[in-house]
Coordinates of N, CA and C in Angstrom, one line a residue:
X1 N 192.1 133.2 133.6 CA 191.7 134.7 134.2 C 191.2 134.3 135.4
X2 N 189.7 133.7 135.0 CA 189.0 133.6 136.2 C 188.8 131.9 137.2
X3 N 190.4 131.4 136.9 CA 190.6 130.9 137.5 C 189.7 129.7 138.2
X4 N 188.7 128.9 139.2 CA 188.2 128.2 139.5 C 187.0 128.9 139.9
X5 N 187.3 130.3 140.2 CA 185.7 130.8 140.9 C 184.6 131.3 139.8
X6 N 183.9 129.9 140.0 CA 182.4 129.2 139.0 C 181.5 131.1 139.5
X7 N 181.4 131.8 140.9 CA 180.5 132.8 140.7 C 180.9 134.3 140.3
X8 N 182.5 134.4 139.9 CA 183.0 135.4 139.1 C 182.8 135.0 137.8
X9 N 183.3 134.0 136.9 CA 183.0 133.9 135.7 C 181.2 134.2 135.4
X10 N 180.6 133.7 136.1 CA 179.2 133.4 135.4 C 178.8 134.9 135.9
X11 N 179.6 135.9 137.0 CA 179.8 137.7 136.7 C 179.2 138.2 135.7
X12 N 180.9 137.8 135.1 CA 181.5 138.7 133.6 C 180.2 138.4 132.7
X13 N 179.3 137.2 133.0 CA 178.7 137.0 131.5 C 177.7 137.5 132.4
X14 N 177.2 137.8 132.9 CA 176.1 138.7 132.8 C 176.3 139.8 132.8
X15 N 178.0 140.4 133.4 CA 177.8 141.9 133.0 C 178.4 142.5 131.9
X16 N 178.5 141.3 131.5 CA 178.4 141.8 129.4 C 177.3 141.5 128.9
X17 N 176.3 141.4 129.7 CA 175.2 141.6 129.0 C 174.5 142.4 129.4
X18 N 174.4 142.9 130.9 CA 174.1 144.3 131.4 C 174.4 145.2 130.1
X19 N 175.8 145.6 130.7 CA 176.9 146.5 129.4 C 176.2 146.2 127.6
X20 N 175.7 144.8 127.4 CA 175.1 145.1 125.8 C 173.6 145.6 126.0
X21 N 173.1 145.0 126.4 CA 171.4 145.5 126.6 C 171.6 147.1 127.2
X22 N 172.6 147.8 127.8 CA 173.0 149.8 128.2 C 173.1 150.0 126.3
X23 N 173.8 149.3 125.8 CA 174.3 150.0 125.1 C 175.7 150.8 124.8
X24 N 176.3 149.9 126.7 CA 177.5 150.4 126.0 C 179.1 149.7 125.8
X25 N 180.2 150.4 125.8 CA 180.8 150.5 125.1 C 181.6 148.7 125.9
X26 N 182.0 147.9 124.8 CA 183.0 146.7 125.7 C 184.5 146.0 124.8
X27 N 184.3 145.1 125.7 CA 185.7 145.2 126.1 C 185.5 143.9 124.4
X28 N 186.4 143.1 123.9 CA 186.5 142.6 122.9 C 185.7 140.8 124.3
X29 N 186.8 140.4 124.9 CA 185.9 138.9 125.5 C 184.7 139.9 125.3
X30 N 183.9 140.4 125.9 CA 182.6 140.5 126.4 C 181.8 140.9 125.8
X31 N 182.3 141.3 124.4 CA 181.2 141.5 123.0 C 181.5 140.0 122.8
X32 N 182.3 139.3 122.2 CA 182.4 137.7 122.4 C 181.5 137.1 123.3
X33 N 181.3 137.2 124.2 CA 180.6 136.8 125.1 C 178.8 137.3 125.1
X34 N 179.2 138.4 124.9 CA 177.7 139.2 124.6 C 176.6 138.5 123.5
X35 N 178.0 138.4 122.7 CA 177.6 138.0 120.8 C 176.9 136.5 121.3
X36 N 177.4 135.7 121.8 CA 176.9 134.2 122.4 C 175.5 134.1 122.9
X37 N 175.2 135.2 124.0 CA 174.2 135.2 124.9 C 173.2 135.5 123.7
X38 N 173.7 136.6 122.6 CA 172.4 137.2 122.2 C 171.6 136.1 120.9
X39 N 172.5 134.9 120.6 CA 172.1 134.5 119.5 C 171.3 132.8 120.6
X40 N 171.6 133.0 122.0 CA 171.0 132.5 122.9 C 169.4 132.8 123.8
X41 N 168.5 133.2 123.1 CA 167.4 133.9 123.7 C 166.9 132.8 125.1
X42 N 167.0 131.4 125.0 CA 166.5 130.9 126.1 C 167.6 131.4 127.6
X43 N 168.7 131.6 126.7 CA 169.4 132.4 128.3 C 169.0 133.3 128.8
X44 N 168.1 134.5 128.2 CA 167.9 135.9 127.9 C 167.6 135.8 130.2
X45 N 166.0 135.2 130.1 CA 165.5 136.4 131.3 C 166.8 135.6 132.9
X46 N 167.6 134.8 132.2 CA 168.2 133.7 133.0 C 169.5 134.5 133.6
X47 N 169.7 135.7 132.7 CA 171.1 136.5 132.8 C 170.4 137.8 133.0
X48 N 169.3 137.8 133.2 CA 169.1 138.7 134.3 C 168.8 138.4 135.5
X49 N 169.2 137.3 136.5 CA 168.8 137.3 137.8 C 170.4 137.2 138.3
X50 N 170.5 136.9 139.6 CA 171.7 136.9 140.1 C 171.1 135.6 140.4
X51 N 170.5 134.7 141.1 CA 170.2 133.7 141.0 C 170.8 132.8 139.9
X52 N 172.0 133.5 138.8 CA 171.9 132.2 137.9 C 173.7 132.3 138.2
X53 N 174.1 133.2 139.2 CA 174.8 132.6 139.8 C 175.7 131.7 141.0
X54 N 174.7 131.4 141.4 CA 174.7 130.3 142.3 C 174.4 128.7 141.9
X55 N 173.7 128.9 141.7 CA 172.6 128.0 140.5 C 173.0 126.7 140.3
X56 N 172.6 125.7 140.4 CA 173.6 124.6 140.1 C 172.4 124.2 139.0
X57 N 173.0 123.6 137.7 CA 172.8 123.0 136.4 C 173.4 121.6 136.3
X58 N 172.4 120.5 136.5 CA 172.7 119.1 136.6 C 171.8 118.8 135.9
X59 N 172.7 117.6 134.9 CA 171.7 116.3 133.9 C 170.5 115.4 134.7
X60 N 170.1 115.5 135.8 CA 169.6 115.1 137.2 C 168.6 115.4 137.2
X61 N 168.5 117.1 136.7 CA 167.2 118.2 137.4 C 167.1 118.3 135.9
X62 N 167.7 117.6 135.0 CA 166.9 117.6 133.5 C 167.5 118.8 132.5
X63 N 168.6 119.2 133.5 CA 168.7 120.6 133.3 C 170.1 120.5 132.8
X64 N 171.1 122.0 131.8 CA 171.8 121.2 131.0 C 172.7 123.0 131.3
X65 N 173.3 123.0 131.2 CA 174.4 124.4 132.0 C 174.4 125.1 131.3
X66 N 174.0 126.5 130.8 CA 173.7 127.1 130.5 C 175.1 127.8 130.2
X67 N 175.9 127.9 131.6 CA 177.8 128.9 131.1 C 178.0 127.5 130.9
X68 N 178.0 126.5 131.0 CA 179.0 125.5 130.1 C 179.0 125.4 128.7
X69 N 177.6 125.5 128.3 CA 177.3 125.8 126.5 C 177.8 126.8 126.1
X70 N 177.2 127.7 126.7 CA 177.9 128.6 125.9 C 179.5 129.2 125.6
X71 N 180.3 128.7 126.9 CA 181.5 128.0 127.4 C 182.4 127.7 126.2
X72 N 181.4 126.7 125.5 CA 181.8 125.9 124.4 C 181.9 126.5 122.9
X73 N 180.8 127.5 123.5 CA 181.1 128.0 122.1 C 182.4 129.3 121.6
X74 N 182.4 129.7 122.9 CA 183.5 130.8 123.6 C 185.1 129.9 123.3
X75 N 184.9 128.8 123.5 CA 185.9 128.0 123.1 C 186.3 127.9 121.4
X76 N 185.1 127.1 121.2 CA 185.2 127.0 119.6 C 185.5 128.1 119.0
X77 N 185.0 129.6 118.9 CA 184.9 130.8 118.4 C 186.7 131.0 118.7
X78 N 187.6 130.7 119.8 CA 188.4 131.0 119.8 C 190.3 130.0 118.8
X79 N 189.4 128.8 119.0 CA 189.6 127.6 118.7 C 189.6 128.3 117.6
X80 N 188.8 128.9 116.4 CA 188.8 129.3 114.8 C 189.1 129.9 114.9
X81 N 189.6 131.6 115.7 CA 190.4 132.4 115.3 C 191.6 132.0 115.7
X82 N 192.0 131.1 116.0 CA 193.9 130.7 116.2 C 194.4 129.6 115.6
X83 N 193.0 128.8 114.8 CA 192.8 128.4 114.1 C 194.0 126.5 115.1
X84 N 193.6 127.2 116.2 CA 194.0 125.8 116.9 C 193.5 124.4 117.5
X85 N 193.2 123.8 117.4 CA 194.1 123.1 116.6 C 194.4 123.4 115.5
X86 N 195.4 122.9 114.3 CA 195.6 124.0 113.4 C 194.8 122.2 112.4
X87 N 193.9 122.9 111.8 CA 192.7 122.6 110.9 C 191.5 123.2 111.2
X88 N 191.4 123.2 112.3 CA 189.8 123.6 112.7 C 188.8 124.4 112.4
X89 N 190.1 125.4 111.3 CA 189.2 126.9 111.0 C 188.7 126.2 110.1
X90 N 189.5 125.3 108.6 CA 189.1 124.5 107.7 C 187.6 123.3 108.2
X91 N 188.1 122.7 108.9 CA 186.9 122.0 109.2 C 185.7 123.0 109.3
X92 N 186.0 123.7 110.0 CA 184.4 124.4 110.8 C 183.7 125.0 109.7
X93 N 184.4 125.2 108.5 CA 184.0 126.0 107.6 C 182.7 125.2 106.6
X94 N 184.2 123.9 106.6 CA 183.6 122.8 105.7 C 182.1 122.4 106.3
X95 N 182.1 122.3 107.8 CA 180.8 122.4 108.8 C 179.8 122.6 108.2
X96 N 180.3 124.3 108.4 CA 178.9 125.5 108.4 C 178.5 125.6 106.6
X97 N 179.1 125.0 105.8 CA 178.7 125.3 104.6 C 177.7 123.6 104.6
X98 N 178.1 123.1 105.0 CA 177.1 121.9 104.9 C 175.7 122.2 105.3
X99 N 175.5 122.6 106.6 CA 175.1 122.8 107.1 C 173.9 124.1 107.2
X100 N 174.2 125.0 106.5 CA 174.2 126.7 105.7 C 174.0 126.9 107.3
X101 N 174.2 127.1 108.2 CA 174.4 127.7 109.7 C 175.3 127.7 110.4
X102 N 176.1 128.3 110.7 CA 177.0 128.6 111.6 C 177.0 128.3 113.1
X103 N 175.4 128.9 113.7 CA 175.1 128.5 115.1 C 175.0 126.7 114.9
X104 N 174.0 126.3 113.8 CA 174.4 124.8 113.8 C 175.6 123.7 113.7
X105 N 176.8 124.4 112.5 CA 177.9 123.9 112.9 C 178.1 123.7 113.9
X106 N 178.5 125.0 115.1 CA 179.0 125.1 116.2 C 178.3 123.1 116.9
X107 N 177.0 124.0 117.3 CA 176.6 122.6 117.7 C 177.1 121.5 117.8
X108 N 176.9 121.3 116.4 CA 177.8 120.1 116.3 C 178.6 120.1 116.6
X109 N 179.9 120.7 116.4 CA 181.2 120.6 116.5 C 181.5 120.6 118.3
X110 N 180.5 121.2 118.8 CA 180.5 120.9 120.6 C 180.7 119.3 121.1
X111 N 179.3 118.6 120.7 CA 179.8 117.3 120.5 C 181.3 116.8 120.7
X112 N 181.5 116.8 119.3 CA 183.2 116.8 119.7 C 184.3 117.4 120.3
X113 N 184.2 118.6 120.7 CA 184.6 118.7 122.0 C 184.7 118.6 123.5
X114 N 183.0 118.7 123.8 CA 182.5 117.8 125.0 C 183.4 116.3 125.6
X115 N 183.1 115.2 123.3 CA 183.9 114.3 124.0 C 185.4 114.5 124.1
X116 N 186.0 115.0 123.5 CA 187.5 115.3 123.4 C 188.1 115.9 125.3
X117 N 187.5 116.5 125.6 CA 187.3 117.0 127.2 C 186.9 116.5 128.1
X118 N 186.1 115.4 128.1 CA 185.6 114.2 128.6 C 186.8 113.1 128.3
X119 N 187.5 113.2 127.6 CA 188.4 111.7 127.3 C 189.8 112.3 128.3
X120 N 189.4 113.3 127.8 CA 190.7 114.5 128.6 C 190.7 114.3 129.9
X121 N 189.8 114.7 130.8 CA 189.8 114.6 132.0 C 189.8 113.9 132.8
X122 N 189.1 111.9 132.3 CA 189.0 110.8 132.2 C 190.3 110.3 132.1
X123 N 191.3 109.9 131.6 CA 192.0 109.8 131.4 C 193.5 111.0 132.2
X124 N 192.6 111.8 132.2 CA 194.5 113.0 133.7 C 195.4 113.2 132.3
X125 N 195.0 113.6 131.2 CA 195.8 114.2 130.1 C 195.2 116.0 129.7
X126 N 196.0 116.2 128.5 CA 195.5 117.1 127.9 C 195.0 116.6 126.7
X127 N 193.5 117.2 126.4 CA 192.7 116.6 125.2 C 193.0 116.1 124.2
X128 N 193.1 115.3 123.0 CA 194.0 114.6 122.1 C 193.5 115.9 120.7
X129 N 194.6 116.1 120.4 CA 194.4 117.4 119.2 C 193.8 116.5 117.7
X130 N 194.2 115.1 117.7 CA 194.0 114.6 116.8 C 192.7 113.7 116.5
X131 N 192.8 113.4 117.8 CA 190.8 112.1 118.1 C 189.8 114.0 118.1
X132 N 190.0 114.6 118.3 CA 189.8 116.3 117.9 C 189.4 116.4 116.6
X133 N 190.4 116.5 116.5 CA 190.1 116.8 114.2 C 189.3 115.3 113.8
X134 N 189.7 114.1 114.2 CA 189.0 113.2 113.4 C 187.4 113.2 113.2
X135 N 187.3 113.2 114.8 CA 185.7 113.6 115.1 C 185.0 114.4 114.2
X136 N 185.7 115.5 113.8 CA 185.2 117.0 113.8 C 185.8 116.2 112.3
X137 N 186.1 115.4 111.4 CA 185.6 115.1 110.2 C 185.0 114.1 109.8
X138 N 184.3 113.2 110.8 CA 182.9 112.9 110.9 C 182.0 113.4 110.7
X139 N 181.7 114.5 110.8 CA 181.1 115.8 111.0 C 180.3 115.5 109.1
X140 N 181.4 115.5 108.5 CA 181.3 116.3 107.3 C 181.0 114.9 106.5

């Protein structure tokens, strides 16, 4: 949707949040983004600043990237909604039931998602869906 345009993607996050705060109607993707932002009050001030559009968030600076973090929540929501890879919805329900908290379940699942994406990038291939699901099963 946004290609490699980091600024455009980040602007979309900011606009979705502005619309949410103003009580304006949201498109489905904007609603998903605004819901994720709502769960992260630590990012609210950042998302009310154009500084967030160009800022780099690096581990060397002791920072995690809030857009990456929220994007992973969105990816998980999409995966769970579509049950893709097959079985992720069931794994999510089990992890959520074990922890008693959907947000905490997603945070644990993000470790597996991040690992699957990192391995795919390192090996220049598509993510290993079975390896990803196996990692999720270990959370149980």
